[in-house]
mmCIF file of C-alpha atoms in Angstrom:
data_model
loop_
_atom_site.group_PDB
_atom_site.id
_atom_site.type_symbol
_atom_site.label_atom_id
_atom_site.label_comp_id
_atom_site.label_asym_id
_atom_site.label_seq_id
_atom_site.Cartn_x
_atom_site.Cartn_y
_atom_site.Cartn_z
ATOM 1 C CA MET Q 1 61.553 161.377 -25.241
ATOM 2 C CA SER Q 2 58.379 162.492 -23.519
ATOM 3 C CA SER Q 3 57.166 160.268 -20.691
ATOM 4 C CA GLU Q 4 53.762 161.927 -20.794
ATOM 5 C CA LYS Q 5 50.832 159.596 -21.267
ATOM 6 C CA ILE Q 6 47.821 160.659 -23.292
ATOM 7 C CA PRO Q 7 44.534 159.779 -21.583
ATOM 8 C CA VAL Q 8 42.679 157.328 -23.810
ATOM 9 C CA GLU Q 9 39.211 155.866 -23.508
ATOM 10 C CA HIS Q 10 38.142 153.030 -25.793
ATOM 11 C CA LEU Q 11 34.636 153.616 -27.097
ATOM 12 C CA GLU Q 12 31.984 151.043 -27.808
ATOM 13 C CA ASP Q 13 30.762 150.642 -31.374
ATOM 14 C CA ASP Q 14 27.576 152.530 -32.104
ATOM 15 C CA ASP Q 15 24.716 150.821 -33.945
ATOM 16 C CA SER Q 16 25.913 151.898 -37.406
ATOM 17 C CA VAL Q 17 29.382 150.407 -36.847
ATOM 18 C CA LYS Q 18 27.883 147.220 -35.465
ATOM 19 C CA ARG Q 19 25.778 146.859 -38.611
ATOM 20 C CA GLU Q 20 28.853 147.370 -40.784
ATOM 21 C CA ARG Q 21 30.754 144.714 -38.839
ATOM 22 C CA GLN Q 22 27.910 142.257 -39.372
ATOM 23 C CA LYS Q 23 28.027 142.830 -43.136
ATOM 24 C CA CYS Q 24 31.821 142.789 -43.387
ATOM 25 C CA ASP Q 25 33.670 139.616 -44.416
ATOM 26 C CA ASP Q 26 36.579 140.613 -42.192
ATOM 27 C CA PRO Q 27 35.219 142.675 -39.268
ATOM 28 C CA GLU Q 28 38.708 143.394 -37.973
ATOM 29 C CA THR Q 29 39.376 145.591 -40.994
ATOM 30 C CA LEU Q 30 36.941 148.102 -39.479
ATOM 31 C CA PHE Q 31 38.622 150.385 -36.995
ATOM 32 C CA GLY Q 32 37.363 150.901 -33.489
ATOM 33 C CA THR Q 33 37.240 154.357 -31.940
ATOM 34 C CA ILE Q 34 38.830 156.029 -28.954
ATOM 35 C CA ALA Q 35 38.516 159.316 -27.102
ATOM 36 C CA ALA Q 36 42.008 160.761 -26.674
ATOM 37 C CA GLY Q 37 43.491 163.717 -24.864
ATOM 38 C CA ALA Q 38 42.131 166.294 -22.485
ATOM 39 C CA ASN Q 39 39.253 167.165 -24.820
ATOM 40 C CA LYS Q 40 38.436 163.504 -25.525
ATOM 41 C CA MET Q 41 38.932 163.892 -29.248
ATOM 42 C CA VAL Q 42 37.239 160.972 -31.017
ATOM 43 C CA LEU Q 43 39.749 159.175 -33.232
ATOM 44 C CA LEU Q 44 40.219 155.822 -34.877
ATOM 45 C CA GLN Q 45 42.100 153.511 -32.554
ATOM 46 C CA GLU Q 46 44.847 153.133 -35.144
ATOM 47 C CA TYR Q 47 45.981 156.587 -34.004
ATOM 48 C CA LEU Q 48 47.676 154.883 -31.051
ATOM 49 C CA LYS Q 49 50.159 153.217 -33.416
ATOM 50 C CA TYR Q 50 52.173 156.433 -33.719
ATOM 51 C CA SER Q 51 50.791 158.550 -30.876
ATOM 52 C CA GLU Q 52 54.104 158.575 -29.010
ATOM 53 C CA GLU Q 53 56.056 159.379 -32.179
ATOM 54 C CA ILE Q 54 53.753 162.337 -32.810
ATOM 55 C CA LEU Q 55 54.198 163.641 -29.264
ATOM 56 C CA ASN Q 56 57.964 163.418 -29.641
ATOM 57 C CA LEU Q 57 58.182 164.602 -33.239
ATOM 58 C CA LYS Q 58 61.130 166.939 -33.715
ATOM 59 C CA VAL Q 59 59.780 170.268 -34.960
ATOM 60 C CA GLN Q 60 61.981 172.359 -37.224
ATOM 61 C CA SER Q 61 61.966 176.144 -37.164
ATOM 62 C CA ASP Q 62 61.168 176.346 -40.891
ATOM 63 C CA ASP Q 63 58.274 173.860 -40.714
ATOM 64 C CA VAL Q 64 54.937 175.220 -41.904
ATOM 65 C CA TRP Q 65 52.047 173.664 -39.996
ATOM 66 C CA VAL Q 66 48.376 173.978 -40.929
ATOM 67 C CA ILE Q 67 46.424 172.931 -37.840
ATOM 68 C CA SER Q 68 42.673 172.969 -38.322
ATOM 69 C CA ASN Q 69 39.350 171.257 -37.831
ATOM 70 C CA PRO Q 70 38.239 168.824 -40.557
ATOM 71 C CA ARG Q 71 36.213 170.268 -43.423
ATOM 72 C CA SER Q 72 37.086 173.842 -42.502
ATOM 73 C CA GLY Q 73 38.989 174.933 -45.615
ATOM 74 C CA THR Q 74 42.182 173.022 -44.853
ATOM 75 C CA THR Q 75 42.790 171.757 -48.388
ATOM 76 C CA TRP Q 76 42.256 175.222 -49.868
ATOM 77 C CA THR Q 77 44.700 176.678 -47.348
ATOM 78 C CA GLU Q 78 47.282 173.955 -47.997
ATOM 79 C CA GLU Q 79 47.222 174.677 -51.700
ATOM 80 C CA LEU Q 80 47.611 178.402 -51.108
ATOM 81 C CA VAL Q 81 50.492 177.960 -48.660
ATOM 82 C CA TRP Q 82 52.243 175.489 -50.966
ATOM 83 C CA LEU Q 83 51.952 177.812 -53.966
ATOM 84 C CA LEU Q 84 53.329 180.776 -52.055
ATOM 85 C CA SER Q 85 56.198 178.768 -50.632
ATOM 86 C CA GLN Q 86 57.091 177.336 -54.056
ATOM 87 C CA ASN Q 87 57.148 180.521 -56.157
ATOM 88 C CA LEU Q 88 53.680 179.907 -57.651
ATOM 89 C CA ASP Q 89 54.691 176.644 -59.319
ATOM 90 C CA TYR Q 90 51.339 175.827 -60.941
ATOM 91 C CA ASN Q 91 52.768 173.033 -63.087
ATOM 92 C CA THR Q 92 53.782 170.973 -60.079
ATOM 93 C CA ALA Q 93 50.607 171.938 -58.230
ATOM 94 C CA GLY Q 94 48.547 170.518 -61.080
ATOM 95 C CA SER Q 95 50.593 167.355 -61.620
ATOM 96 C CA THR Q 96 51.634 166.274 -58.120
ATOM 97 C CA ALA Q 97 49.072 165.191 -55.544
ATOM 98 C CA LEU Q 98 48.696 167.567 -52.617
ATOM 99 C CA TYR Q 99 49.214 164.750 -50.114
ATOM 100 C CA LYS Q 100 52.750 164.371 -51.513
ATOM 101 C CA ARG Q 101 53.419 168.094 -51.225
ATOM 102 C CA PHE Q 102 51.780 168.630 -47.831
ATOM 103 C CA ARG Q 103 52.178 165.737 -45.389
ATOM 104 C CA PHE Q 104 49.174 164.731 -43.279
ATOM 105 C CA VAL Q 105 50.379 163.748 -39.789
ATOM 106 C CA GLU Q 106 47.650 161.246 -38.904
ATOM 107 C CA PHE Q 107 46.699 159.885 -42.321
ATOM 108 C CA TYR Q 108 48.096 156.469 -41.353
ATOM 109 C CA MET Q 109 45.128 155.836 -39.051
ATOM 110 C CA PHE Q 110 42.635 155.845 -41.939
ATOM 111 C CA SER Q 111 43.899 152.820 -43.853
ATOM 112 C CA LYS Q 112 45.352 149.359 -43.384
ATOM 113 C CA ASN Q 113 46.127 148.990 -47.080
ATOM 114 C CA GLU Q 114 49.902 148.773 -47.462
ATOM 115 C CA GLU Q 115 49.934 150.267 -50.966
ATOM 116 C CA THR Q 116 47.839 153.207 -49.845
ATOM 117 C CA LEU Q 117 50.003 153.799 -46.775
ATOM 118 C CA GLU Q 118 53.136 153.649 -48.881
ATOM 119 C CA GLU Q 119 51.674 156.141 -51.342
ATOM 120 C CA PHE Q 120 50.318 158.610 -48.795
ATOM 121 C CA GLY Q 121 53.111 158.179 -46.269
ATOM 122 C CA ASP Q 122 53.315 157.877 -42.495
ATOM 123 C CA ILE Q 123 55.248 159.535 -39.687
ATOM 124 C CA ASP Q 124 58.564 158.224 -41.016
ATOM 125 C CA THR Q 125 57.770 159.752 -44.405
ATOM 126 C CA LEU Q 126 57.078 163.090 -42.756
ATOM 127 C CA ILE Q 127 60.294 162.972 -40.747
ATOM 128 C CA ALA Q 128 62.302 162.249 -43.889
ATOM 129 C CA CYS Q 129 60.835 165.178 -45.842
ATOM 130 C CA PRO Q 130 63.386 167.814 -46.844
ATOM 131 C CA SER Q 131 63.097 171.286 -45.326
ATOM 132 C CA PRO Q 132 61.000 173.296 -45.330
ATOM 133 C CA ARG Q 133 58.387 170.687 -44.458
ATOM 134 C CA LEU Q 134 54.734 171.479 -45.090
ATOM 135 C CA ILE Q 135 52.576 169.624 -42.568
ATOM 136 C CA LYS Q 136 48.870 169.444 -41.839
ATOM 137 C CA THR Q 137 46.913 167.921 -38.998
ATOM 138 C CA HIS Q 138 43.449 167.893 -37.469
ATOM 139 C CA LEU Q 139 44.666 166.662 -34.080
ATOM 140 C CA ASP Q 140 44.048 168.632 -30.904
ATOM 141 C CA TRP Q 141 47.003 170.627 -29.596
ATOM 142 C CA ASP Q 142 47.619 168.320 -26.641
ATOM 143 C CA LEU Q 143 48.046 165.365 -29.018
ATOM 144 C CA LEU Q 144 50.763 167.101 -31.037
ATOM 145 C CA SER Q 145 54.495 167.488 -30.546
ATOM 146 C CA ARG Q 146 55.419 169.381 -27.400
ATOM 147 C CA GLN Q 147 58.059 171.199 -29.450
ATOM 148 C CA LEU Q 148 55.338 173.163 -31.235
ATOM 149 C CA TRP Q 149 55.190 175.337 -28.131
ATOM 150 C CA THR Q 150 58.920 176.017 -28.022
ATOM 151 C CA VAL Q 151 60.222 175.914 -31.594
ATOM 152 C CA LYS Q 152 57.178 177.826 -32.902
ATOM 153 C CA PRO Q 153 57.260 176.979 -36.613
ATOM 154 C CA LYS Q 154 55.303 179.004 -39.133
ATOM 155 C CA GLY Q 155 51.572 178.541 -38.730
ATOM 156 C CA LEU Q 156 48.452 179.656 -40.565
ATOM 157 C CA ILE Q 157 46.957 182.961 -41.736
ATOM 158 C CA THR Q 158 44.323 183.001 -44.438
ATOM 159 C CA ALA Q 159 44.373 186.092 -46.690
ATOM 160 C CA ILE Q 160 46.736 185.761 -49.665
ATOM 161 C CA HIS Q 161 48.848 188.851 -48.966
ATOM 162 C CA LYS Q 162 49.009 188.059 -45.243
ATOM 163 C CA VAL Q 163 50.042 184.478 -45.921
ATOM 164 C CA ALA Q 164 52.639 185.662 -48.406
ATOM 165 C CA GLY Q 165 54.043 188.162 -45.917
ATOM 166 C CA PHE Q 166 53.999 185.584 -43.154
ATOM 167 C CA LEU Q 167 55.985 183.174 -45.337
ATOM 168 C CA GLY Q 168 58.379 185.908 -46.415
ATOM 169 C CA VAL Q 169 57.134 185.903 -50.017
ATOM 170 C CA THR Q 170 56.688 189.128 -51.978
ATOM 171 C CA LEU Q 171 53.861 189.221 -54.516
ATOM 172 C CA THR Q 172 52.941 191.863 -57.059
ATOM 173 C CA THR Q 173 49.272 192.726 -57.492
ATOM 174 C CA ASP Q 174 49.120 190.594 -60.645
ATOM 175 C CA GLU Q 175 50.857 187.665 -58.959
ATOM 176 C CA ALA Q 176 48.442 187.813 -56.035
ATOM 177 C CA ALA Q 177 45.548 187.407 -58.452
ATOM 178 C CA THR Q 178 46.820 184.123 -59.900
ATOM 179 C CA PRO Q 179 46.516 182.051 -56.698
ATOM 180 C CA ALA Q 180 42.958 183.298 -56.341
ATOM 181 C CA HIS Q 181 42.213 181.989 -59.829
ATOM 182 C CA HIS Q 182 43.929 178.659 -59.144
ATOM 183 C CA LEU Q 183 42.124 178.304 -55.809
ATOM 184 C CA ASP Q 184 38.666 179.052 -57.180
ATOM 185 C CA TYR Q 185 36.348 176.282 -56.000
ATOM 186 C CA SER Q 186 35.208 175.476 -59.541
ATOM 187 C CA LYS Q 187 38.835 174.680 -60.409
ATOM 188 C CA MET Q 188 39.661 172.945 -57.131
ATOM 189 C CA LYS Q 189 36.758 170.520 -57.623
ATOM 190 C CA LYS Q 190 38.241 169.407 -60.958
ATOM 191 C CA ASN Q 191 41.832 169.163 -59.741
ATOM 192 C CA ASP Q 192 42.721 165.523 -58.959
ATOM 193 C CA SER Q 193 45.854 166.577 -57.108
ATOM 194 C CA VAL Q 194 43.825 168.103 -54.260
ATOM 195 C CA ASN Q 195 40.956 165.598 -54.225
ATOM 196 C CA LEU Q 196 42.887 162.722 -52.624
ATOM 197 C CA PHE Q 197 42.949 160.807 -55.892
ATOM 198 C CA SER Q 198 45.044 157.700 -55.297
ATOM 199 C CA GLU Q 199 47.338 156.737 -58.166
ATOM 200 C CA SER Q 200 47.740 153.188 -56.877
ATOM 201 C CA VAL Q 201 44.019 152.605 -56.301
ATOM 202 C CA GLY Q 202 42.876 154.632 -59.304
ATOM 203 C CA LYS Q 203 40.089 156.486 -57.498
ATOM 204 C CA PRO Q 204 39.575 159.046 -54.707
ATOM 205 C CA ILE Q 205 40.769 157.469 -51.471
ATOM 206 C CA ALA Q 206 38.428 159.640 -49.388
ATOM 207 C CA ASN Q 207 35.367 158.658 -51.403
ATOM 208 C CA PRO Q 208 35.886 155.396 -53.317
ATOM 209 C CA SER Q 209 32.298 155.412 -54.598
ATOM 210 C CA GLY Q 210 33.121 158.497 -56.624
ATOM 211 C CA SER Q 211 29.777 160.104 -55.798
ATOM 212 C CA SER Q 212 31.454 163.392 -54.882
ATOM 213 C CA ASN Q 213 34.886 164.973 -54.672
ATOM 214 C CA PHE Q 214 36.827 165.633 -51.495
ATOM 215 C CA ILE Q 215 36.448 169.303 -52.421
ATOM 216 C CA ARG Q 216 32.741 169.852 -52.079
ATOM 217 C CA LYS Q 217 30.646 172.933 -52.926
ATOM 218 C CA GLY Q 218 32.425 175.804 -51.225
ATOM 219 C CA ILE Q 219 29.116 177.253 -50.069
ATOM 220 C CA SER Q 220 28.765 178.540 -46.534
ATOM 221 C CA GLN Q 221 26.154 176.945 -44.270
ATOM 222 C CA GLN Q 222 25.755 174.035 -46.671
ATOM 223 C CA TRP Q 223 25.339 171.846 -43.605
ATOM 224 C CA LYS Q 224 21.751 173.048 -43.409
ATOM 225 C CA THR Q 225 20.945 171.124 -46.581
ATOM 226 C CA GLU Q 226 23.109 168.100 -45.734
ATOM 227 C CA MET Q 227 21.967 167.491 -42.156
ATOM 228 C CA SER Q 228 18.516 166.487 -40.989
ATOM 229 C CA GLN Q 229 16.609 168.721 -38.579
ATOM 230 C CA THR Q 230 16.959 166.008 -35.955
ATOM 231 C CA LEU Q 231 20.740 165.960 -36.299
ATOM 232 C CA ILE Q 232 20.920 169.774 -36.281
ATOM 233 C CA LYS Q 233 18.898 169.784 -33.064
ATOM 234 C CA GLN Q 234 21.283 167.274 -31.493
ATOM 235 C CA PHE Q 235 24.282 169.439 -32.418
ATOM 236 C CA ASP Q 236 22.607 172.551 -31.032
ATOM 237 C CA GLU Q 237 21.704 170.850 -27.763
ATOM 238 C CA TRP Q 238 25.225 169.451 -27.378
ATOM 239 C CA SER Q 239 26.724 172.894 -28.064
ATOM 240 C CA ARG Q 240 24.487 174.635 -25.548
ATOM 241 C CA GLU Q 241 25.274 172.057 -22.892
ATOM 242 C CA HIS Q 242 29.034 172.359 -23.346
ATOM 243 C CA ILE Q 243 29.223 176.125 -23.901
ATOM 244 C CA GLU Q 244 27.013 177.073 -20.981
ATOM 245 C CA GLY Q 245 29.070 178.611 -18.210
ATOM 246 C CA THR Q 246 31.855 179.757 -20.549
ATOM 247 C CA ASP Q 247 32.421 183.209 -22.024
ATOM 248 C CA PHE Q 248 31.673 181.949 -25.546
ATOM 249 C CA PRO Q 249 28.450 183.540 -26.868
ATOM 250 C CA ILE Q 250 25.900 180.754 -27.185
ATOM 251 C CA HIS Q 251 24.018 182.562 -29.966
ATOM 252 C CA ARG Q 252 27.108 182.302 -32.180
ATOM 253 C CA ALA Q 253 27.231 178.533 -31.879
ATOM 254 C CA CYS Q 254 23.534 177.656 -31.970
#
């Protein structure tokens, strides 16, 4: 077991969270936030429930990990990796929710609903998965299992043929075309199995209002239409402040 302690800072509620707490019948159902790890990744405080278990998670050599930032094409990549590792089994892909096929390390921190947690699984569910395990996470590297550095499971490459080769799967030209069709955004948006549709709740767990799918538009730079100019300016200023003095080209970030 690792004796390493993750640096954690408990954050104060911002004004929007305070307003939600005032409106909520049971304010304690709203999670607080923390800044964890060397990069002070902002997470829900429920993360701490299994933080040690994640650090000490036993990594298997045939694990396939997709480690990414949120809203960066993770779901699309998961579906591609799953298809290639399961001999292009489109029937199961269309009938079984992606969260049951690809386990999300830190999903437990997003809900206190027992039925939802039982359906989506937690760390124990992940550990019990048969090999090869398909695992996704948005956590920073220093918050993940230390064994990722030594066991070195299979990771992530994006092009279909490269992913296939990386996973040891051989595809013909015709076979390579079928995942592209299945993964087309117009089809992904209509596929309940990849839109976090909860069978127990009967609606998308990520967006209970149903106003939009988890899979959004698939259009690059869509943030320009979603974010206000004020918010864009704040992001740009933050980026400049934190990139200055590094070798990362500022013009690429702002």
